[in-house]
PDB file of C-alpha atoms in Angstrom:
ATOM      1  CA  MET A   8     -16.910  30.456  -4.432  1.00  0.00           C
ATOM      2  CA  LYS A   9     -19.511  27.793  -5.243  1.00  0.00           C
ATOM      3  CA  PRO A  10     -19.194  24.004  -5.601  1.00  0.00           C
ATOM      4  CA  SER A  11     -18.910  22.645  -9.126  1.00  0.00           C
ATOM      5  CA  ARG A  12     -18.442  19.440 -11.124  1.00  0.00           C
ATOM      6  CA  ASP A  13     -15.639  21.181 -13.050  1.00  0.00           C
ATOM      7  CA  ILE A  14     -12.071  20.245 -12.041  1.00  0.00           C
ATOM      8  CA  ASP A  15     -11.066  23.889 -12.614  1.00  0.00           C
ATOM      9  CA  ARG A  16     -13.173  24.896  -9.608  1.00  0.00           C
ATOM     10  CA  LEU A  17     -11.166  22.565  -7.371  1.00  0.00           C
ATOM     11  CA  ILE A  18      -7.950  24.156  -8.634  1.00  0.00           C
ATOM     12  CA  GLU A  19      -9.387  27.649  -8.001  1.00  0.00           C
ATOM     13  CA  ILE A  20     -10.441  26.716  -4.449  1.00  0.00           C
ATOM     14  CA  MET A  21      -7.009  25.265  -3.704  1.00  0.00           C
ATOM     15  CA  ALA A  22      -5.362  28.430  -4.996  1.00  0.00           C
ATOM     16  CA  ALA A  23      -7.666  30.544  -2.792  1.00  0.00           C
ATOM     17  CA  LEU A  24      -6.807  28.463   0.263  1.00  0.00           C
ATOM     18  CA  ARG A  25      -3.104  29.035  -0.427  1.00  0.00           C
ATOM     19  CA  THR A  26      -3.339  32.787  -1.113  1.00  0.00           C
ATOM     20  CA  PRO A  27      -1.364  34.769   1.519  1.00  0.00           C
ATOM     21  CA  GLY A  28      -3.464  37.246   3.461  1.00  0.00           C
ATOM     22  CA  THR A  29      -6.856  35.861   2.459  1.00  0.00           C
ATOM     23  CA  GLY A  30      -6.295  32.101   2.472  1.00  0.00           C
ATOM     24  CA  CYS A  31      -6.478  29.513   5.244  1.00  0.00           C
ATOM     25  CA  PRO A  32      -3.675  29.822   7.837  1.00  0.00           C
ATOM     26  CA  TRP A  33      -3.408  26.045   8.200  1.00  0.00           C
ATOM     27  CA  ASP A  34      -3.216  25.404   4.455  1.00  0.00           C
ATOM     28  CA  LEU A  35      -0.660  28.185   4.034  1.00  0.00           C
ATOM     29  CA  GLU A  36       1.781  26.709   6.537  1.00  0.00           C
ATOM     30  CA  GLN A  37       1.828  23.267   4.894  1.00  0.00           C
ATOM     31  CA  ASP A  38       4.555  21.916   2.627  1.00  0.00           C
ATOM     32  CA  PHE A  39       5.101  18.692   0.652  1.00  0.00           C
ATOM     33  CA  ALA A  40       6.495  16.818   3.659  1.00  0.00           C
ATOM     34  CA  SER A  41       3.689  17.829   6.033  1.00  0.00           C
ATOM     35  CA  ILE A  42       0.978  16.913   3.522  1.00  0.00           C
ATOM     36  CA  ALA A  43       2.479  13.558   2.485  1.00  0.00           C
ATOM     37  CA  PRO A  44       1.094  11.639   5.526  1.00  0.00           C
ATOM     38  CA  TYR A  45      -2.412  12.895   4.710  1.00  0.00           C
ATOM     39  CA  THR A  46      -1.992  11.711   1.113  1.00  0.00           C
ATOM     40  CA  ILE A  47      -1.121   8.224   2.329  1.00  0.00           C
ATOM     41  CA  GLU A  48      -3.996   8.252   4.827  1.00  0.00           C
ATOM     42  CA  GLU A  49      -6.522   9.255   2.167  1.00  0.00           C
ATOM     43  CA  ALA A  50      -5.359   6.421  -0.108  1.00  0.00           C
ATOM     44  CA  TYR A  51      -5.982   3.980   2.748  1.00  0.00           C
ATOM     45  CA  GLU A  52      -9.440   5.422   3.308  1.00  0.00           C
ATOM     46  CA  VAL A  53     -10.240   4.873  -0.369  1.00  0.00           C
ATOM     47  CA  ALA A  54      -9.155   1.244  -0.010  1.00  0.00           C
ATOM     48  CA  ASP A  55     -11.243   0.905   3.156  1.00  0.00           C
ATOM     49  CA  ALA A  56     -14.382   2.200   1.425  1.00  0.00           C
ATOM     50  CA  ILE A  57     -13.815  -0.305  -1.376  1.00  0.00           C
ATOM     51  CA  ALA A  58     -13.341  -3.153   1.104  1.00  0.00           C
ATOM     52  CA  ARG A  59     -16.613  -2.199   2.817  1.00  0.00           C
ATOM     53  CA  GLY A  60     -18.455  -1.942  -0.495  1.00  0.00           C
ATOM     54  CA  ASP A  61     -19.631   1.566   0.436  1.00  0.00           C
ATOM     55  CA  ARG A  62     -19.905   3.418  -2.876  1.00  0.00           C
ATOM     56  CA  LEU A  63     -21.227   6.638  -1.317  1.00  0.00           C
ATOM     57  CA  ASP A  64     -18.252   6.739   1.028  1.00  0.00           C
ATOM     58  CA  LEU A  65     -15.949   5.817  -1.882  1.00  0.00           C
ATOM     59  CA  LYS A  66     -17.114   8.900  -3.793  1.00  0.00           C
ATOM     60  CA  ASP A  67     -16.228  11.124  -0.834  1.00  0.00           C
ATOM     61  CA  GLU A  68     -12.886   9.432  -0.200  1.00  0.00           C
ATOM     62  CA  LEU A  69     -11.876   9.699  -3.861  1.00  0.00           C
ATOM     63  CA  GLY A  70     -12.625  13.418  -3.583  1.00  0.00           C
ATOM     64  CA  ASP A  71     -10.372  13.657  -0.534  1.00  0.00           C
ATOM     65  CA  LEU A  72      -7.607  11.857  -2.432  1.00  0.00           C
ATOM     66  CA  LEU A  73      -8.048  14.154  -5.434  1.00  0.00           C
ATOM     67  CA  LEU A  74      -7.683  17.107  -3.084  1.00  0.00           C
ATOM     68  CA  GLN A  75      -4.263  15.787  -2.118  1.00  0.00           C
ATOM     69  CA  VAL A  76      -3.187  15.817  -5.774  1.00  0.00           C
ATOM     70  CA  ALA A  77      -4.477  19.378  -6.162  1.00  0.00           C
ATOM     71  CA  PHE A  78      -2.710  20.433  -2.939  1.00  0.00           C
ATOM     72  CA  HIS A  79       0.683  19.081  -4.040  1.00  0.00           C
ATOM     73  CA  ALA A  80       0.255  20.516  -7.539  1.00  0.00           C
ATOM     74  CA  ARG A  81      -0.589  23.949  -6.131  1.00  0.00           C
ATOM     75  CA  MET A  82       2.507  24.003  -3.930  1.00  0.00           C
ATOM     76  CA  ALA A  83       4.612  22.944  -6.914  1.00  0.00           C
ATOM     77  CA  GLU A  84       3.074  25.725  -9.012  1.00  0.00           C
ATOM     78  CA  GLU A  85       3.905  28.262  -6.313  1.00  0.00           C
ATOM     79  CA  GLU A  86       7.577  27.306  -6.432  1.00  0.00           C
ATOM     80  CA  GLY A  87       7.605  27.194 -10.230  1.00  0.00           C
ATOM     81  CA  SER A  88       8.122  23.435 -10.611  1.00  0.00           C
ATOM     82  CA  PHE A  89       4.894  22.377 -12.343  1.00  0.00           C
ATOM     83  CA  ALA A  90       1.129  22.862 -12.139  1.00  0.00           C
ATOM     84  CA  PHE A  91      -1.969  20.651 -12.131  1.00  0.00           C
ATOM     85  CA  PRO A  92      -2.271  20.583 -15.966  1.00  0.00           C
ATOM     86  CA  ASP A  93       1.309  19.278 -16.113  1.00  0.00           C
ATOM     87  CA  VAL A  94       0.329  16.403 -13.819  1.00  0.00           C
ATOM     88  CA  VAL A  95      -2.596  15.551 -16.108  1.00  0.00           C
ATOM     89  CA  GLU A  96      -0.388  15.777 -19.191  1.00  0.00           C
ATOM     90  CA  ALA A  97       2.268  13.551 -17.602  1.00  0.00           C
ATOM     91  CA  ILE A  98      -0.144  10.743 -16.731  1.00  0.00           C
ATOM     92  CA  THR A  99      -2.063  10.898 -20.010  1.00  0.00           C
ATOM     93  CA  THR A 100       1.209  10.800 -21.939  1.00  0.00           C
ATOM     94  CA  LYS A 101       2.347   7.797 -19.913  1.00  0.00           C
ATOM     95  CA  LEU A 102      -0.951   5.943 -20.386  1.00  0.00           C
ATOM     96  CA  VAL A 103      -0.954   6.445 -24.145  1.00  0.00           C
ATOM     97  CA  ARG A 104       2.712   5.461 -24.410  1.00  0.00           C
ATOM     98  CA  ARG A 105       2.247   2.319 -22.302  1.00  0.00           C
ATOM     99  CA  HIS A 106      -0.843   1.144 -24.201  1.00  0.00           C
ATOM    100  CA  PRO A 107       0.155   0.942 -27.869  1.00  0.00           C
ATOM    101  CA  HIS A 108      -2.174  -2.065 -28.114  1.00  0.00           C
ATOM    102  CA  VAL A 109      -5.074   0.316 -27.415  1.00  0.00           C
ATOM    103  CA  PHE A 110      -3.954   3.676 -28.833  1.00  0.00           C
ATOM    104  CA  GLY A 111      -1.457   2.484 -31.466  1.00  0.00           C
ATOM    105  CA  ASP A 112      -0.964  -0.163 -34.108  1.00  0.00           C
ATOM    106  CA  THR A 113      -0.045  -3.033 -31.759  1.00  0.00           C
ATOM    107  CA  ARG A 114      -3.259  -5.042 -31.512  1.00  0.00           C
ATOM    108  CA  ASP A 115      -4.684  -8.393 -30.391  1.00  0.00           C
ATOM    109  CA  LEU A 116      -2.191  -9.063 -27.592  1.00  0.00           C
ATOM    110  CA  SER A 117      -2.721 -11.662 -24.873  1.00  0.00           C
ATOM    111  CA  PRO A 118      -2.585 -10.542 -21.215  1.00  0.00           C
ATOM    112  CA  ALA A 119       0.908 -12.067 -20.961  1.00  0.00           C
ATOM    113  CA  GLU A 120       2.070 -10.182 -24.051  1.00  0.00           C
ATOM    114  CA  VAL A 121       0.605  -6.951 -22.671  1.00  0.00           C
ATOM    115  CA  LYS A 122       2.536  -7.451 -19.424  1.00  0.00           C
ATOM    116  CA  ALA A 123       5.779  -8.131 -21.320  1.00  0.00           C
ATOM    117  CA  LEU A 124       5.223  -5.044 -23.472  1.00  0.00           C
ATOM    118  CA  TRP A 125       4.539  -2.965 -20.365  1.00  0.00           C
ATOM    119  CA  HIS A 126       7.893  -3.933 -18.833  1.00  0.00           C
ATOM    120  CA  GLN A 127       9.666  -3.260 -22.141  1.00  0.00           C
ATOM    121  CA  ILE A 128       8.180   0.237 -22.360  1.00  0.00           C
ATOM    122  CA  LYS A 129       9.028   0.954 -18.719  1.00  0.00           C
ATOM    123  CA  ALA A 130      12.649  -0.041 -19.397  1.00  0.00           C
ATOM    124  CA  GLN A 131      12.729   2.335 -22.356  1.00  0.00           C
ATOM    125  CA  GLU A 132      11.289   5.115 -20.182  1.00  0.00           C
ATOM    126  CA  LYS A 133      13.938   4.457 -17.547  1.00  0.00           C
ATOM    127  CA  SER A 134      16.742   4.749 -20.116  1.00  0.00           C
ATOM    128  CA  ALA A 135      15.247   7.948 -21.546  1.00  0.00           C
ATOM    129  CA  LYS A 136      14.978   9.516 -18.071  1.00  0.00           C
ATOM    130  CA  ALA A 137      18.568   8.555 -17.255  1.00  0.00           C
ATOM    131  CA  ALA A 138      19.760  10.219 -20.459  1.00  0.00           C
ATOM    132  CA  GLU A 139      17.665  13.298 -19.660  1.00  0.00           C
ATOM    133  CA  ARG A 140      19.218  13.587 -16.184  1.00  0.00           C
ATOM    134  CA  GLU A 141      22.710  13.193 -17.608  1.00  0.00           C
ATOM    135  CA  ALA A 142      22.060  15.914 -20.188  1.00  0.00           C
ATOM    136  CA  ALA A 143      20.855  18.200 -17.405  1.00  0.00           C
ATOM    137  CA  GLY A 144      24.021  17.550 -15.390  1.00  0.00           C
ATOM    138  CA  LEU A 145      22.144  15.667 -12.651  1.00  0.00           C
ATOM    139  CA  PRO A 146      23.506  12.543 -10.912  1.00  0.00           C
ATOM    140  CA  PRO A 147      21.905   9.172 -11.744  1.00  0.00           C
ATOM    141  CA  LYS A 148      18.885   8.242  -9.648  1.00  0.00           C
ATOM    142  CA  GLU A 149      19.308   5.343  -7.249  1.00  0.00           C
ATOM    143  CA  GLU A 150      17.000   3.134  -9.307  1.00  0.00           C
ATOM    144  CA  ASP A 151      19.468   3.394 -12.171  1.00  0.00           C
ATOM    145  CA  ARG A 152      22.049   1.622  -9.999  1.00  0.00           C
ATOM    146  CA  SER A 153      20.140  -1.093  -8.131  1.00  0.00           C
ATOM    147  CA  VAL A 154      17.499  -3.684  -8.934  1.00  0.00           C
ATOM    148  CA  LEU A 155      15.928  -3.011  -5.530  1.00  0.00           C
ATOM    149  CA  ALA A 156      15.889   0.765  -5.690  1.00  0.00           C
ATOM    150  CA  GLY A 157      12.716   2.714  -6.304  1.00  0.00           C
ATOM    151  CA  VAL A 158      10.515   0.709  -3.928  1.00  0.00           C
ATOM    152  CA  PRO A 159       9.077   3.516  -1.746  1.00  0.00           C
ATOM    153  CA  GLN A 160      10.138   3.571   1.892  1.00  0.00           C
ATOM    154  CA  SER A 161       6.662   4.790   2.838  1.00  0.00           C
ATOM    155  CA  LEU A 162       4.949   1.549   1.794  1.00  0.00           C
ATOM    156  CA  PRO A 163       3.553  -0.705   4.534  1.00  0.00           C
ATOM    157  CA  ALA A 164       6.374  -2.993   5.639  1.00  0.00           C
ATOM    158  CA  LEU A 165       4.752  -6.220   4.416  1.00  0.00           C
ATOM    159  CA  THR A 166       3.976  -4.732   1.011  1.00  0.00           C
ATOM    160  CA  ARG A 167       7.502  -3.344   0.710  1.00  0.00           C
ATOM    161  CA  ALA A 168       8.940  -6.751   1.617  1.00  0.00           C
ATOM    162  CA  TRP A 169       6.791  -8.319  -1.116  1.00  0.00           C
ATOM    163  CA  LYS A 170       7.998  -5.769  -3.684  1.00  0.00           C
ATOM    164  CA  LEU A 171      11.669  -6.031  -2.698  1.00  0.00           C
ATOM    165  CA  GLN A 172      11.520  -9.815  -3.047  1.00  0.00           C
ATOM    166  CA  ALA A 173       9.723  -9.513  -6.390  1.00  0.00           C
ATOM    167  CA  ARG A 174      12.462  -7.187  -7.641  1.00  0.00           C
ATOM    168  CA  ALA A 175      15.184  -9.597  -6.511  1.00  0.00           C
ATOM    169  CA  SER A 176      13.404 -12.464  -8.261  1.00  0.00           C
ATOM    170  CA  THR A 177      13.797 -10.698 -11.620  1.00  0.00           C
ATOM    171  CA  VAL A 178      17.530 -11.490 -11.530  1.00  0.00           C
ATOM    172  CA  GLY A 179      17.032 -15.045 -10.280  1.00  0.00           C
ATOM    173  CA  PHE A 180      17.494 -14.420  -6.547  1.00  0.00           C
ATOM    174  CA  ASP A 181      14.506 -16.474  -5.438  1.00  0.00           C
ATOM    175  CA  TRP A 182      13.224 -19.893  -4.413  1.00  0.00           C
ATOM    176  CA  ASN A 183      11.531 -21.854  -7.179  1.00  0.00           C
ATOM    177  CA  ASP A 184       9.047 -23.639  -4.904  1.00  0.00           C
ATOM    178  CA  ALA A 185       6.758 -22.270  -2.177  1.00  0.00           C
ATOM    179  CA  ARG A 186       7.541 -25.336  -0.041  1.00  0.00           C
ATOM    180  CA  LEU A 187      11.162 -24.217   0.139  1.00  0.00           C
ATOM    181  CA  VAL A 188       9.972 -20.913   1.530  1.00  0.00           C
ATOM    182  CA  LEU A 189       7.948 -22.844   4.107  1.00  0.00           C
ATOM    183  CA  ASP A 190      11.167 -24.583   5.179  1.00  0.00           C
ATOM    184  CA  LYS A 191      12.631 -21.112   5.727  1.00  0.00           C
ATOM    185  CA  VAL A 192       9.598 -20.182   7.839  1.00  0.00           C
ATOM    186  CA  ARG A 193      10.339 -23.178  10.096  1.00  0.00           C
ATOM    187  CA  GLU A 194      13.998 -22.158  10.295  1.00  0.00           C
ATOM    188  CA  GLU A 195      13.099 -18.590  11.301  1.00  0.00           C
ATOM    189  CA  THR A 196      10.637 -19.899  13.924  1.00  0.00           C
ATOM    190  CA  GLN A 197      13.423 -21.979  15.444  1.00  0.00           C
ATOM    191  CA  GLU A 198      15.671 -18.912  15.544  1.00  0.00           C
ATOM    192  CA  ILE A 199      12.951 -16.993  17.391  1.00  0.00           C
ATOM    193  CA  GLU A 200      12.812 -19.784  19.975  1.00  0.00           C
ATOM    194  CA  GLU A 201      16.567 -19.506  20.437  1.00  0.00           C
ATOM    195  CA  ALA A 202      16.355 -15.727  20.758  1.00  0.00           C
ATOM    196  CA  LEU A 203      13.571 -16.044  23.342  1.00  0.00           C
ATOM    197  CA  ALA A 204      15.736 -18.469  25.297  1.00  0.00           C
ATOM    198  CA  SER A 205      18.604 -15.974  25.263  1.00  0.00           C
ATOM    199  CA  GLY A 206      16.380 -13.138  26.481  1.00  0.00           C
ATOM    200  CA  ASP A 207      18.120 -10.718  24.086  1.00  0.00           C
ATOM    201  CA  LYS A 208      15.361  -8.266  23.090  1.00  0.00           C
ATOM    202  CA  THR A 209      17.313  -6.898  20.138  1.00  0.00           C
ATOM    203  CA  SER A 210      17.809 -10.399  18.783  1.00  0.00           C
ATOM    204  CA  ILE A 211      14.153 -11.278  19.382  1.00  0.00           C
ATOM    205  CA  ARG A 212      12.969  -8.232  17.419  1.00  0.00           C
ATOM    206  CA  GLU A 213      15.374  -9.009  14.593  1.00  0.00           C
ATOM    207  CA  GLU A 214      14.245 -12.626  14.333  1.00  0.00           C
ATOM    208  CA  ILE A 215      10.565 -11.636  14.362  1.00  0.00           C
ATOM    209  CA  GLY A 216      11.346  -9.238  11.512  1.00  0.00           C
ATOM    210  CA  ASP A 217      13.055 -12.048   9.592  1.00  0.00           C
ATOM    211  CA  LEU A 218      10.008 -14.275  10.079  1.00  0.00           C
ATOM    212  CA  LEU A 219       7.617 -11.609   8.842  1.00  0.00           C
ATOM    213  CA  PHE A 220       9.854 -11.012   5.821  1.00  0.00           C
ATOM    214  CA  VAL A 221       9.790 -14.708   4.930  1.00  0.00           C
ATOM    215  CA  ILE A 222       6.017 -14.866   5.481  1.00  0.00           C
ATOM    216  CA  ALA A 223       5.646 -12.029   2.947  1.00  0.00           C
ATOM    217  CA  ASN A 224       7.767 -14.055   0.540  1.00  0.00           C
ATOM    218  CA  LEU A 225       5.610 -17.132   1.086  1.00  0.00           C
ATOM    219  CA  ALA A 226       2.518 -15.049   0.298  1.00  0.00           C
ATOM    220  CA  ARG A 227       4.166 -13.809  -2.906  1.00  0.00           C
ATOM    221  CA  HIS A 228       4.957 -17.357  -4.019  1.00  0.00           C
ATOM    222  CA  VAL A 229       1.298 -18.345  -3.793  1.00  0.00           C
ATOM    223  CA  ASP A 230       0.167 -15.070  -5.419  1.00  0.00           C
ATOM    224  CA  ALA A 231      -1.404 -13.710  -2.245  1.00  0.00           C
ATOM    225  CA  ASP A 232      -1.161 -10.118  -1.050  1.00  0.00           C
ATOM    226  CA  PRO A 233       0.386 -10.278   2.454  1.00  0.00           C
ATOM    227  CA  GLU A 234      -1.347  -7.054   3.495  1.00  0.00           C
ATOM    228  CA  GLY A 235      -4.665  -8.485   2.328  1.00  0.00           C
ATOM    229  CA  CYS A 236      -4.015 -11.741   4.169  1.00  0.00           C
ATOM    230  CA  LEU A 237      -3.247  -9.898   7.394  1.00  0.00           C
ATOM    231  CA  ALA A 238      -6.229  -7.581   6.942  1.00  0.00           C
ATOM    232  CA  ALA A 239      -8.494 -10.617   6.585  1.00  0.00           C
ATOM    233  CA  ALA A 240      -6.954 -12.154   9.706  1.00  0.00           C
ATOM    234  CA  ASN A 241      -7.531  -8.892  11.597  1.00  0.00           C
ATOM    235  CA  THR A 242     -11.168  -8.868  10.513  1.00  0.00           C
ATOM    236  CA  LYS A 243     -11.599 -12.489  11.560  1.00  0.00           C
ATOM    237  CA  PHE A 244     -10.017 -11.834  14.971  1.00  0.00           C
ATOM    238  CA  GLU A 245     -12.206  -8.776  15.488  1.00  0.00           C
ATOM    239  CA  ARG A 246     -15.356 -10.697  14.551  1.00  0.00           C
ATOM    240  CA  ARG A 247     -14.552 -13.622  16.848  1.00  0.00           C
ATOM    241  CA  PHE A 248     -13.516 -11.458  19.782  1.00  0.00           C
ATOM    242  CA  LYS A 249     -16.728  -9.478  19.467  1.00  0.00           C
ATOM    243  CA  GLY A 250     -18.498 -12.850  19.539  1.00  0.00           C
ATOM    244  CA  ILE A 251     -16.841 -13.524  22.895  1.00  0.00           C
ATOM    245  CA  GLU A 252     -17.973 -10.118  24.170  1.00  0.00           C
ATOM    246  CA  ALA A 253     -21.530 -10.733  22.964  1.00  0.00           C
ATOM    247  CA  ALA A 254     -21.657 -14.110  24.700  1.00  0.00           C
ATOM    248  CA  LEU A 255     -20.392 -12.601  27.939  1.00  0.00           C
ATOM    249  CA  GLU A 256     -22.804  -9.685  27.669  1.00  0.00           C
ATOM    250  CA  ALA A 257     -25.655 -12.193  27.404  1.00  0.00           C
ATOM    251  CA  GLN A 258     -24.455 -13.500  30.786  1.00  0.00           C
ATOM    252  CA  GLY A 259     -24.400  -9.978  32.215  1.00  0.00           C
ATOM    253  CA  ARG A 260     -20.597  -9.909  32.279  1.00  0.00           C
ATOM    254  CA  THR A 261     -17.704  -8.190  30.495  1.00  0.00           C
ATOM    255  CA  ALA A 262     -14.417  -9.516  29.124  1.00  0.00           C
ATOM    256  CA  LYS A 263     -12.580  -7.988  32.076  1.00  0.00           C
ATOM    257  CA  GLU A 264     -14.646 -10.164  34.420  1.00  0.00           C
ATOM    258  CA  ALA A 265     -13.948 -13.417  32.544  1.00  0.00           C
ATOM    259  CA  SER A 266     -10.925 -15.665  32.919  1.00  0.00           C
ATOM    260  CA  LEU A 267      -8.626 -16.523  30.032  1.00  0.00           C
ATOM    261  CA  ASP A 268      -9.911 -20.115  30.056  1.00  0.00           C
ATOM    262  CA  GLU A 269     -13.513 -18.898  29.801  1.00  0.00           C
ATOM    263  CA  MET A 270     -12.684 -16.613  26.892  1.00  0.00           C
ATOM    264  CA  GLU A 271     -10.756 -19.383  25.125  1.00  0.00           C
ATOM    265  CA  ALA A 272     -13.768 -21.705  25.449  1.00  0.00           C
ATOM    266  CA  LEU A 273     -16.025 -19.013  24.002  1.00  0.00           C
ATOM    267  CA  TRP A 274     -13.509 -18.396  21.208  1.00  0.00           C
ATOM    268  CA  GLN A 275     -13.644 -22.062  20.218  1.00  0.00           C
ATOM    269  CA  ALA A 276     -17.461 -21.957  20.358  1.00  0.00           C
ATOM    270  CA  VAL A 277     -17.504 -18.948  18.002  1.00  0.00           C
ATOM    271  CA  LYS A 278     -15.148 -20.760  15.602  1.00  0.00           C
ATOM    272  CA  LYS A 279     -17.366 -23.846  15.567  1.00  0.00           C
ATOM    273  CA  ALA A 280     -20.449 -21.697  14.966  1.00  0.00           C
ATOM    274  CA  GLU A 281     -18.739 -20.047  11.980  1.00  0.00           C
ATOM    275  CA  LYS A 282     -17.865 -23.430  10.492  1.00  0.00           C
ATOM    276  CA  ARG A 283     -21.462 -24.579  10.818  1.00  0.00           C
ATOM    277  CA  VAL A 284     -22.643 -21.487   8.947  1.00  0.00           C
ATOM    278  CA  VAL A 285     -20.119 -22.126   6.153  1.00  0.00           C
TER     279      VAL A 285
END
């Protein structure tokens, strides 16, 4: 088996890995549930390569993510559900159907009109799928019963909060001004103070969760990705803390040997230095 630029070779390799008797013992013992965490991890690694601007790494990570698709498709083929070509057909069908302004007669649409058309087509798809399930004698899917349903549980909590709130806003359950959300942030902060005073750990955790949920909503109201905001804050913290470590290393010391006051002073110095550079 040799490497190739042909997608068929990837499918052949995956089939060989999953062939009883001659395949890989680890690959053979996997199922959809055991592979799912790797699929999520590979998607994050793709995003990380993009954030770092590393195109060589991005090529490799996209390959790893594609492997996940091939792995799931192979397991589905083994149980007779579908195969890799069916996955390709499903997504190409969806793309053509959702872009009549590119592949059909609907032309010269503004971005806003494209977005409205997209939602209209998705609603039509949802109705068609519901009818298909009913004809097959299957119960309605949860998303056919709730505005909030269909937001994956596996999403990062901040992203899921953002999406749940966005769904609720489609039926008018929303603030109409970001400053009103900020008032809610202050309210939740006060409730955390009260929980801290009570010493009730369950209450403290619940109130912190409420605050994070409202923060995600605030980010949504100003069109900011809460995960991206937190990722940027993490990067900034990491950069500044490493600045503290570098300053201490220049003194022949480590962070463990410095007091909190010393590290705070160095932190402020790093912040000032960053502002001067900007």
